[in-house]
Short mmCIF file of C-alpha atoms and ligand atoms in Angstrom, two decimals:
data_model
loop_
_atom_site.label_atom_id
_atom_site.label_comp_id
_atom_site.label_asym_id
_atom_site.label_seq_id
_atom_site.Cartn_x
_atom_site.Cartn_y
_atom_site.Cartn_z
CA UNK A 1 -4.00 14.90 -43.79
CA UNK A 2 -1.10 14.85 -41.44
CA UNK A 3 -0.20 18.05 -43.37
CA UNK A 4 -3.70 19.25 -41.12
CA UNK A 5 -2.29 18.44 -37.94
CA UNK A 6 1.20 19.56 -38.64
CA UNK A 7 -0.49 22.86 -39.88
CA UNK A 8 -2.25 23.28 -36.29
CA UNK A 9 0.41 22.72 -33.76
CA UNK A 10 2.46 24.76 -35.87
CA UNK A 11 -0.24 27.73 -35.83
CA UNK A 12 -0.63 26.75 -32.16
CA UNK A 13 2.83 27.07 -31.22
CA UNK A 14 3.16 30.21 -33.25
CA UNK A 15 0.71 31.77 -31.01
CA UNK A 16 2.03 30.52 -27.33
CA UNK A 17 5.35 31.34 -28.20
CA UNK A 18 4.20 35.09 -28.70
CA UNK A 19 2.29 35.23 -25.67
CA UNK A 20 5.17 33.28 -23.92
CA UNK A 21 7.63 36.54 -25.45
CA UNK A 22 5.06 38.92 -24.62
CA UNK A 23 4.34 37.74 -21.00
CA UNK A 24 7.48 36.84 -20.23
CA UNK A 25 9.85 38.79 -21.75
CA UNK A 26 11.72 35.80 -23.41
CA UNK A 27 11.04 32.90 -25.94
CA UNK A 28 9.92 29.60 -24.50
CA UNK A 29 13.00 27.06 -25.33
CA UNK A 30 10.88 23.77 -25.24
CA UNK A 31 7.79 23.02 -26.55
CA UNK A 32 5.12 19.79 -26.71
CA UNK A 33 1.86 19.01 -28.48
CA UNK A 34 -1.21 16.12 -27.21
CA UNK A 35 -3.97 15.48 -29.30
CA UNK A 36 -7.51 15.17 -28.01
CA UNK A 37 -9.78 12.07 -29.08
CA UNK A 38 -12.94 10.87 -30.58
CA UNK A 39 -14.47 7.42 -29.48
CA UNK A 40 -15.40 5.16 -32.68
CA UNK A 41 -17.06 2.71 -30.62
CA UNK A 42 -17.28 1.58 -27.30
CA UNK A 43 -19.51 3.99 -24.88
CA UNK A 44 -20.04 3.06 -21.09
CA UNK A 45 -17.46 0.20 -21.62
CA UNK A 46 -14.69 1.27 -20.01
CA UNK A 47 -15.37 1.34 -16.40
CA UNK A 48 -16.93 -2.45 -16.99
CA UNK A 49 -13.61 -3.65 -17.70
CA UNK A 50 -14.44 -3.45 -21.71
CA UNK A 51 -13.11 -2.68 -24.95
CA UNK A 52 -12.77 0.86 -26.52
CA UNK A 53 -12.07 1.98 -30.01
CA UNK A 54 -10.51 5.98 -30.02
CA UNK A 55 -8.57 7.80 -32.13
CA UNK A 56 -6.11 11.09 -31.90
CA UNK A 57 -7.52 14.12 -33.69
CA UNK A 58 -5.93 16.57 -35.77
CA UNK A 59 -6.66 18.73 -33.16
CA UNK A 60 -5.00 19.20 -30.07
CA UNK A 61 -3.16 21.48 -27.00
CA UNK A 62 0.28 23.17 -27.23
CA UNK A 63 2.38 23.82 -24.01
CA UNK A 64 5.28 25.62 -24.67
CA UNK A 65 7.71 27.25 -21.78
CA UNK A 66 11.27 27.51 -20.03
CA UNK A 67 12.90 26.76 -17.06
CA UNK A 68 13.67 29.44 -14.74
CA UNK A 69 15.79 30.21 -11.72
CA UNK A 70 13.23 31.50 -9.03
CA UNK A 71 11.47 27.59 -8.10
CA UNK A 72 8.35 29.61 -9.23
CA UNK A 73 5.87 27.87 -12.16
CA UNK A 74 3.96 30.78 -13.56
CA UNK A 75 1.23 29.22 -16.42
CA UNK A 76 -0.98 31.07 -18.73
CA UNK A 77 -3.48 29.55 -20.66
CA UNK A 78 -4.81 31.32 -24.22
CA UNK A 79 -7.64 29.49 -24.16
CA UNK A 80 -10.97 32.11 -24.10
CA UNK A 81 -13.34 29.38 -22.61
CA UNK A 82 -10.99 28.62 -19.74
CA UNK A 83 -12.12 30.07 -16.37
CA UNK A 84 -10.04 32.97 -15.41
CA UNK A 85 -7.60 34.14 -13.89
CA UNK A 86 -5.98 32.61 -17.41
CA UNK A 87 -2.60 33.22 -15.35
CA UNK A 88 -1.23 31.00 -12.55
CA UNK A 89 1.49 31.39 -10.29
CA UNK A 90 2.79 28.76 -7.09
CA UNK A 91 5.85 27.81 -6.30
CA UNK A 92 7.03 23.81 -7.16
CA UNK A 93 5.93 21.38 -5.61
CA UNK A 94 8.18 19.55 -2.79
CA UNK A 95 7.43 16.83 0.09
CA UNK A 96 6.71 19.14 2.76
CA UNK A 97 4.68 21.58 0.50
CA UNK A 98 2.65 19.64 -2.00
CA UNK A 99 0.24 21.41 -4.40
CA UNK A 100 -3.26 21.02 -4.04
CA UNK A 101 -6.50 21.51 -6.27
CA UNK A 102 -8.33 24.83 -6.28
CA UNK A 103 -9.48 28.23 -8.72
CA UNK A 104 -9.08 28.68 -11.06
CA UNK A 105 -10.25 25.17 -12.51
CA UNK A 106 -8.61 24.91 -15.30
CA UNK A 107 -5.26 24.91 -13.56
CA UNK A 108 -5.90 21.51 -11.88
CA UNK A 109 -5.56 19.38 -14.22
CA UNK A 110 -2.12 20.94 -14.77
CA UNK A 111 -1.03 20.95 -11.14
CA UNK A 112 -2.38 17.53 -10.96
CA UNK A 113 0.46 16.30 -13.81
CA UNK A 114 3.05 18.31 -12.26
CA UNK A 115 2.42 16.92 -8.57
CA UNK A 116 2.02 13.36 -9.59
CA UNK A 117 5.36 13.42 -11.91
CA UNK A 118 8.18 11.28 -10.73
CA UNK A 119 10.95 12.80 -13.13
CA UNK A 120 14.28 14.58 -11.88
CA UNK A 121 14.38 17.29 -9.82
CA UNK A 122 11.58 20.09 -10.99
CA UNK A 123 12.95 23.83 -11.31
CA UNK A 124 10.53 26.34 -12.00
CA UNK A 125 8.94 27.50 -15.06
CA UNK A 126 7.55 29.77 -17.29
CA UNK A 127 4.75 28.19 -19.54
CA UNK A 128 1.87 29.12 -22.43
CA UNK A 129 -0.90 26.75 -23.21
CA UNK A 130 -2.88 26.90 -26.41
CA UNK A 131 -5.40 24.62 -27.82
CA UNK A 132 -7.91 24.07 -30.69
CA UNK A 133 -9.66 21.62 -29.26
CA UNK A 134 -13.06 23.30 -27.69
CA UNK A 135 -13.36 22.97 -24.06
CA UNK A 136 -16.12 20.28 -22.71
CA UNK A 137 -17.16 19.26 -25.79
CA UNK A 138 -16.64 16.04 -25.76
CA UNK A 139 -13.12 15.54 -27.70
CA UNK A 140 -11.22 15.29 -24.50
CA UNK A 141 -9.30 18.83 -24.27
CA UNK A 142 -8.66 17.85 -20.76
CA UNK A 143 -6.60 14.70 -21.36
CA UNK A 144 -5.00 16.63 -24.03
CA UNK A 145 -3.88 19.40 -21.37
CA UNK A 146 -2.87 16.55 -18.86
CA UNK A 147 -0.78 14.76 -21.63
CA UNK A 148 0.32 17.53 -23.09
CA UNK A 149 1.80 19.36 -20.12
CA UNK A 150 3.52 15.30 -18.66
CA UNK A 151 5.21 15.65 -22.84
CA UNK A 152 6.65 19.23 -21.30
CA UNK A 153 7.87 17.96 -17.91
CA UNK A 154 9.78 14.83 -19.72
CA UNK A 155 11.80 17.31 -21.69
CA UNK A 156 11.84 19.64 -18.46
CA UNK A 157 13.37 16.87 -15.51
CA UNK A 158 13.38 13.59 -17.90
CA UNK A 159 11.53 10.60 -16.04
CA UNK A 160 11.53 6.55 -16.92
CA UNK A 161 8.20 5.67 -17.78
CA UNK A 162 6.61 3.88 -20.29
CA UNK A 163 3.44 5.78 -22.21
CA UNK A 164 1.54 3.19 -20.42
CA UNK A 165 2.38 4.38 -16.66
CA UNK A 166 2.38 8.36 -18.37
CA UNK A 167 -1.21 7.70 -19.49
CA UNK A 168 -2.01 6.17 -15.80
CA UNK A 169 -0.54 9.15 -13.89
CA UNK A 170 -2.65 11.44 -15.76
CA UNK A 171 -5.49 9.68 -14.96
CA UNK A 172 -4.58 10.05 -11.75
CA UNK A 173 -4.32 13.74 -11.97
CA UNK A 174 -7.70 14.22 -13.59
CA UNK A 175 -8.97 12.26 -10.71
CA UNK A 176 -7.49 13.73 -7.63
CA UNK A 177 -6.69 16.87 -8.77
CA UNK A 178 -10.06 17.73 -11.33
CA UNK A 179 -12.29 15.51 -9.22
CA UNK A 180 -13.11 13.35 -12.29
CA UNK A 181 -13.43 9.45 -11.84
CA UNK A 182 -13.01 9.12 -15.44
CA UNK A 183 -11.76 6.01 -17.28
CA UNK A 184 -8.54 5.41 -19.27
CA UNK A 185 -9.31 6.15 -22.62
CA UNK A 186 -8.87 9.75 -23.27
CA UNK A 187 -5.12 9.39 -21.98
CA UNK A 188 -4.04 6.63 -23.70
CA UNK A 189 -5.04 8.04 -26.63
CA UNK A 190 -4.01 11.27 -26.37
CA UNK A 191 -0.26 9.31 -25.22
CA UNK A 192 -0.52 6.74 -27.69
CA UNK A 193 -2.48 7.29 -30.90
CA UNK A 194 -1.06 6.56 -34.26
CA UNK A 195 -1.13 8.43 -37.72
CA UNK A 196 -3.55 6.18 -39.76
CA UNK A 197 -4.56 4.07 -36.97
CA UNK A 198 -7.64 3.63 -34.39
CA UNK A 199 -6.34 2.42 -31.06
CA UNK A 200 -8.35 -0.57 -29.58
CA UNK A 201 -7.83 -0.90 -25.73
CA UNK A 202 -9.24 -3.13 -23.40
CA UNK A 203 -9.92 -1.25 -20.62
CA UNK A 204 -8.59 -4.44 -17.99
CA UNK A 205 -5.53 -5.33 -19.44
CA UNK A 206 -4.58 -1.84 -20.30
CA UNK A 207 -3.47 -4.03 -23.33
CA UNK A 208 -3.60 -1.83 -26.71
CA UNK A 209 -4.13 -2.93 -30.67
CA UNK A 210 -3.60 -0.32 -33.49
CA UNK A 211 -6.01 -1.15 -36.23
CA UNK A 212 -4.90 0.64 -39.29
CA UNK A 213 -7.47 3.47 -40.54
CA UNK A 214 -5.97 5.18 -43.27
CA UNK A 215 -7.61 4.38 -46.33
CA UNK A 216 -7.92 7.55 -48.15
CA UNK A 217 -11.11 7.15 -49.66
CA UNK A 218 -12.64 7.48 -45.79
CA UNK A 219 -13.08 10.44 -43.65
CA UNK A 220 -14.23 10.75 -40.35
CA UNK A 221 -16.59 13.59 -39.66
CA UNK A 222 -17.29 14.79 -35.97
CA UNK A 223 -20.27 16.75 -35.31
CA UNK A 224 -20.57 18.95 -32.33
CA UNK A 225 -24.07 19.34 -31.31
CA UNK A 226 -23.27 22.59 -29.21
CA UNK A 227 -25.97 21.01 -26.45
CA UNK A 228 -24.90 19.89 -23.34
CA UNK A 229 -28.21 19.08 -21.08
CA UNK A 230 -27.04 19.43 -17.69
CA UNK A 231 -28.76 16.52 -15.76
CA UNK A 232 -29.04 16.05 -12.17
CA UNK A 233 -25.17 15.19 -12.27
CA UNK A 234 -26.33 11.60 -11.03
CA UNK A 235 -26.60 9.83 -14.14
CA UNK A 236 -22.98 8.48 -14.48
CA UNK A 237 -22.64 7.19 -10.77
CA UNK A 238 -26.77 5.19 -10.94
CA UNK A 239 -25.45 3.89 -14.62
CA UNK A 240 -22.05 2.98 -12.85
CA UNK A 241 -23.93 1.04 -10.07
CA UNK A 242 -26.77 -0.64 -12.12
CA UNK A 243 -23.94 -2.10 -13.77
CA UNK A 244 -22.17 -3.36 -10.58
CA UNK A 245 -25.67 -4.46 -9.17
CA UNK A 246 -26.43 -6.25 -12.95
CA UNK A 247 -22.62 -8.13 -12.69
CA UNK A 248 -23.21 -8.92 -9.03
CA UNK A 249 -26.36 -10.29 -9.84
CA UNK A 250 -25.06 -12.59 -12.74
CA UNK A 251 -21.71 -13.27 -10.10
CA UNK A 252 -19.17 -12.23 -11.83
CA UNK A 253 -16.41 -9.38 -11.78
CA UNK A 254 -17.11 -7.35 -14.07
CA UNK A 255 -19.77 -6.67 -16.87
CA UNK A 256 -16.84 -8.02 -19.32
CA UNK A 257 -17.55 -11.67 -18.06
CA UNK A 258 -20.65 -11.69 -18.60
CA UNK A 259 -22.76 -13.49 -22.17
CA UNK A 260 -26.12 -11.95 -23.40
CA UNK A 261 -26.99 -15.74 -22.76
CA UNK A 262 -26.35 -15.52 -19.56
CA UNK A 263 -27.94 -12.14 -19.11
CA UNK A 264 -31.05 -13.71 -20.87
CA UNK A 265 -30.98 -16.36 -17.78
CA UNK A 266 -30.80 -14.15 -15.23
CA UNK A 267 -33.52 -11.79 -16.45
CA UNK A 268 -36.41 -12.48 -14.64
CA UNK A 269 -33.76 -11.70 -11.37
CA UNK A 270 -32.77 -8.08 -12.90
CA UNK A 271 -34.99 -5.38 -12.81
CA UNK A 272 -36.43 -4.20 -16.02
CA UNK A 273 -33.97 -1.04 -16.48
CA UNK A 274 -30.90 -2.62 -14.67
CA UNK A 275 -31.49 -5.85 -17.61
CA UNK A 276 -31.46 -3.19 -20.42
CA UNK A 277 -28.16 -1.56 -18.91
CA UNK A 278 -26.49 -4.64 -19.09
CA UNK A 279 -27.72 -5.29 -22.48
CA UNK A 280 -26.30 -2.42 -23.54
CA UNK A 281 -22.77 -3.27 -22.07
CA UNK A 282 -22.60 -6.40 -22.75
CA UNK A 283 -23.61 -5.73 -26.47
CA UNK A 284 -21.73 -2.83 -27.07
CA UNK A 285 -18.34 -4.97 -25.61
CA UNK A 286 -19.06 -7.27 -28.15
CA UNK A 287 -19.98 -4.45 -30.99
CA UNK A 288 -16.35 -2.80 -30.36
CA UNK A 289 -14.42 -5.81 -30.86
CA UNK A 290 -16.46 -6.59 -34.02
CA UNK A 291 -15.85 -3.04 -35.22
CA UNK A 292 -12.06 -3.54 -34.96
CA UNK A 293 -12.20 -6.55 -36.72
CA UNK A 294 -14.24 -4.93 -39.50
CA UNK A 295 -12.08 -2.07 -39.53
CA UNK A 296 -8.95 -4.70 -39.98
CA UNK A 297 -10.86 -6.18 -43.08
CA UNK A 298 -11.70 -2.59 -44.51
CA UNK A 299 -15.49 -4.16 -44.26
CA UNK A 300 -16.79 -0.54 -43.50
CA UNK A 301 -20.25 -1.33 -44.28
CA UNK A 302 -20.21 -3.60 -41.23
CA UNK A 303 -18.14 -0.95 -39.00
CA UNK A 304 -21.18 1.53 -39.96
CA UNK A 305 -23.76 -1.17 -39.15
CA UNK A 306 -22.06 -1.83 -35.85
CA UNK A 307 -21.99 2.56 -35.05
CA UNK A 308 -25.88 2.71 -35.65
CA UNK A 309 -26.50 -0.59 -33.43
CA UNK A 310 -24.55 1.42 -30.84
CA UNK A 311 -26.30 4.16 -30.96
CA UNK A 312 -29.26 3.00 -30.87
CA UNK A 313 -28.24 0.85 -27.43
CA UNK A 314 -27.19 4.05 -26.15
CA UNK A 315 -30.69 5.80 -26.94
CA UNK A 316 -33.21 2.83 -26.02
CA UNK A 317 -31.19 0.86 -23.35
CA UNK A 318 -28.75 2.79 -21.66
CA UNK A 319 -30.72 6.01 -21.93
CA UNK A 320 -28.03 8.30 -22.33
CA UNK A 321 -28.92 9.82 -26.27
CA UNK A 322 -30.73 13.19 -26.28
CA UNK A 323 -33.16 14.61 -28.89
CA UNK A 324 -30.45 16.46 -30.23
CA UNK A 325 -27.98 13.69 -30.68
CA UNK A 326 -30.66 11.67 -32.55
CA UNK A 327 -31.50 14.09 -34.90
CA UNK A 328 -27.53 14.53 -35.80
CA UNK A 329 -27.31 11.09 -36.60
CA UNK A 330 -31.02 10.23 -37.67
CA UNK A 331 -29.38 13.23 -40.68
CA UNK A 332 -25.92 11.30 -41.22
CA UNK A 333 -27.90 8.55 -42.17
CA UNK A 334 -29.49 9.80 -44.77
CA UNK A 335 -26.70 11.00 -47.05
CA UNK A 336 -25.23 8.64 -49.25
CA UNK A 337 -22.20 7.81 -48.84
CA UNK A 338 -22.69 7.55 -44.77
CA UNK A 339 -21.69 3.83 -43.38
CA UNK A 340 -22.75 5.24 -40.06
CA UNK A 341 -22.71 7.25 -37.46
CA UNK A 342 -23.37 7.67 -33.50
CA UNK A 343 -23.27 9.34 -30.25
CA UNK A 344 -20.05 9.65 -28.75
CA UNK A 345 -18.98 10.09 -25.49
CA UNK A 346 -20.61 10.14 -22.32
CA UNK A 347 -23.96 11.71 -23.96
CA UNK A 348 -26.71 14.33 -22.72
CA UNK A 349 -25.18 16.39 -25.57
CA UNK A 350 -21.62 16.44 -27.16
CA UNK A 351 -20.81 14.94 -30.28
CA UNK A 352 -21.64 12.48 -32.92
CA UNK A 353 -19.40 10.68 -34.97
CA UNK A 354 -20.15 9.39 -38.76
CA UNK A 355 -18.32 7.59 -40.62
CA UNK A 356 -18.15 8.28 -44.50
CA UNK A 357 -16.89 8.40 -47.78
CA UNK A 358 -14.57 11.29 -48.09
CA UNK A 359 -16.16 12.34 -51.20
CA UNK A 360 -19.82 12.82 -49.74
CA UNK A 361 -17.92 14.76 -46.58
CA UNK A 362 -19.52 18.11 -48.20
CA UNK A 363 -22.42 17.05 -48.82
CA UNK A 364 -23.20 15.19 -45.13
CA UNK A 365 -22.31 18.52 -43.17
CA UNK A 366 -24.78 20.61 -45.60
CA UNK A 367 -27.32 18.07 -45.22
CA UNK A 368 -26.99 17.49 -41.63
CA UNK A 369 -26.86 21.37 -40.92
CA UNK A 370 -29.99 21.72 -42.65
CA UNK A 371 -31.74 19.08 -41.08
CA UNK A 372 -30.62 19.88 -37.33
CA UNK A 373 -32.77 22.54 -35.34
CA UNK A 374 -29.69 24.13 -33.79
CA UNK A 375 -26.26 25.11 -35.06
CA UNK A 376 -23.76 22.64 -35.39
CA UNK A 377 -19.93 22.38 -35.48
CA UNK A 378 -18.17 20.20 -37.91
CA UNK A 379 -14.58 18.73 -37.86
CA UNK A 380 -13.46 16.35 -40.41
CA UNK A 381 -10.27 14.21 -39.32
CA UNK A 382 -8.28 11.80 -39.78
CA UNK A 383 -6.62 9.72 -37.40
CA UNK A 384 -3.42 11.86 -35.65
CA UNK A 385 -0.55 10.90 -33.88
CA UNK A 386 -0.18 11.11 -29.80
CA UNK A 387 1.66 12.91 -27.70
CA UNK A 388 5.19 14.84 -29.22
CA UNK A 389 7.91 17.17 -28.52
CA UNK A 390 7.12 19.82 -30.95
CA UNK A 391 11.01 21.18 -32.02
CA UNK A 392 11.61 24.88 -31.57
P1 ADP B 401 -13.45 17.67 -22.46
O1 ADP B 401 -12.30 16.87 -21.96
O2 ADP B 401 -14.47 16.83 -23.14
O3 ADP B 401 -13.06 18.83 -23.29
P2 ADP B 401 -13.74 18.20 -19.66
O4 ADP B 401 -14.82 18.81 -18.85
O5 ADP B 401 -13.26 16.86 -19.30
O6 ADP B 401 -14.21 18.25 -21.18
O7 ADP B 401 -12.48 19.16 -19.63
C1 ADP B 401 -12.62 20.52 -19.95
C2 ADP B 401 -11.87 21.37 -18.94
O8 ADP B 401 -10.46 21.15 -19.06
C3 ADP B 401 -12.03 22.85 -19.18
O9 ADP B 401 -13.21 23.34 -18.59
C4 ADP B 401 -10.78 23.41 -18.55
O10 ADP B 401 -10.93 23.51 -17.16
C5 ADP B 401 -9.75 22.35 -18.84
N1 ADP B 401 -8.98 22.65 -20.07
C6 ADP B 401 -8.88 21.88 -21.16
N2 ADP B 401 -8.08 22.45 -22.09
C7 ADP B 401 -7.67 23.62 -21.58
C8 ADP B 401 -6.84 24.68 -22.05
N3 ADP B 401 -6.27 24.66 -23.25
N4 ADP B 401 -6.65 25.74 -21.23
C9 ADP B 401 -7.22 25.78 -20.02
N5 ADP B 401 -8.01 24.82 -19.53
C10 ADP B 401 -8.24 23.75 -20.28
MG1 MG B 402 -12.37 15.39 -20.45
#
């Protein structure tokens, strides 16, 4: 299977270095590849100081490119789904004349890396993005791009950091540049997944564990529900608070501090929905450090047990499933050969995530395909490296 990935960021990079020739009139000299993500377990944990169980897909973003004299950065993405123009041109950055966010969108979270870097001196460039990771669905294409494009710039004006403080500055970018208070998941992944390996993080020590995943009778299948129900937009920020107001309530820091025991306590003092939040959390902190320790003892039985308790936390408590979601996964569950399966990522739509027996990975995505009212995307992976210099 790392045949798979090699095989796409070589078809990838086949492809921008074309359109790099045939915009540009010359071949790109350096070239790197990120990988986007799928969560295992571990949803709504992160921004309560949690734990969180990704790992790198086989697919992932290209960014290939070359330096050139004018101290102009020209970027085109290939990407169809990308808002357009697909070409970008501004000058680099410097103290007095910093970039700044704007259209097209998709350019932020570029411009975002490139302002935050602190590497040598940045001359211009020519540059080609290409990905085959689809855009918002869930698998983190925009960590990817972030990653991705920092991997270019540390060939481009070499820097110091550690993949630790690379992951953090993207997060930055995605924040201030693509107005996105996400967490630190998708770019510590993306930096710092493993071949064979599930990356468990906890999200307040920025401390990471790879748990080895490589068994080759297992396959990971991701299902892409093609929904994405947009909400009033508010959901995230009232979950965000309820959990503040819910660790408040029970004093303490964070939702990480907290025991169901003590929840129980303090339940009569909670309202009804803010109590079931917190049960989710505080549950599903607990779940994900379980599921790593299953995962270490190849107990995948448990590790399925744990995905379908998670989901269903995520449906009933934290109210964040949707119909379509639940009838992906109600399907997973009924093939044999399924340990389990679940929601991933923020919800409202997205993806699911089963685990399986490679042998009954056929047979799930037929069965599941028939079963679901709408027409769904499969990708079967296996757990990728991060972030790397792709040679040319
Ligand atoms: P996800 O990260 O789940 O795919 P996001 O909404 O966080 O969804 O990020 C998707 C956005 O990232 C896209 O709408 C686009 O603006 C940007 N993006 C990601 N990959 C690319 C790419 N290859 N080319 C251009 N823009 C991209
Ligand atoms: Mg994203």
């Amino acid at each position: 299977m790392a045949e798979a990935a090699e095989l796409g960021s070589a078809r990838l990079l086949a492809a921008a270095c074309r359109e790099h020739e045939a915009a540009f009139g010359r071949a790109p000299v350096l070239a790197a590849w990120a990988p986007g993500r799928v969560n295992l377990i571990g949803e709504h944990t992160d921004y309560n100081c949690g734990f969180v169980l990704p790992m790198a897909l086989q697919l992932g973003t290209v960014l290939v490119g070359s330096p050139t004299k004018d101290g102009t950065i020209s970027i085109i993405t290939t990407s169809a789904d990308a808002d357009k123009p697909r070409r970008v041109e501004f000058p680099t950055p410097s103290q007095s004349s910093p970039l700044s966010p704007g259209q097209p969108r998709w350019a932020n979270y570029v411009k975002g890396v490139i302002q935050h870097y602190k590497g040598g001196p940045m001359p211009g460039f020519s540059a080609v993005i290409a990905s085959d990771i689809p855009l918002g669905g869930g698998l983190s294409s925009s960590a990817a791009l972030e990653v991705a494009t920092y991997t270019f710039l540390q060939q481009l004006c070499p820097d110091d950091s550690d993949l630790v403080a690379k992951a953090l500055l993207c997060q930055k970018a995605e924040h201030t540049f693509a107005n996105m208070p996400c967490g630190i998941m998708d770019q510590f992944i993306s930096a710092m997944g493993k071949e064979g390996h599930a990356l468990l993080i906890d999200c307040r020590s920025l401390e990471t564990v790879l748990v080895p995943l490589s068994d080759a009778s297992l396959a990971v299948l991701i299902t892409n529900s093609n929904v994405r129900h947009t909400l009033t937009g508010s959901e995230y920020p009232t979950r965000r608070r309820q959990c503040e107001e819910a660790a408040a309530a029970l004093g303490k820091e964070s939702l990480r501090d907290a025991t169901m025991a003590e929840l129980e306590a303090a339940k009569s003092r909670l309202g009804e929905e803010v109590y079931r939040r917190a049960r989710h959390v505080i549950g599903e902190i607990a779940r994900t450090e379980q599921a790593a320790q299953a995962l270490k003892n190849r107990d995948y039985k448990t590790f399925g047990k744990l995905m379908v308790e998670s989901h269903n936390s995520l449906r009933d408590d934290y109210e964040v499933s949707c119909p379509e979601l639940d009838e992906l996964v109600a399907a997973a569950l009924e093939v044999k050969g399924v340990y389990g399966s679940r929601m991933t990522g923020g919800g409202f739509g997205g993806c699911t995530v089963t685990l399986l027996k490679a042998e009954a990975a056929e047979e799930a995505q037929r069965h599941i395909q028939e079963k679901y009212s709408r027409t769904a995307t499969f990708y079967l992976t296996k757990p990728s490296e991060g972030a790397k210099v792709l040679p040319l």
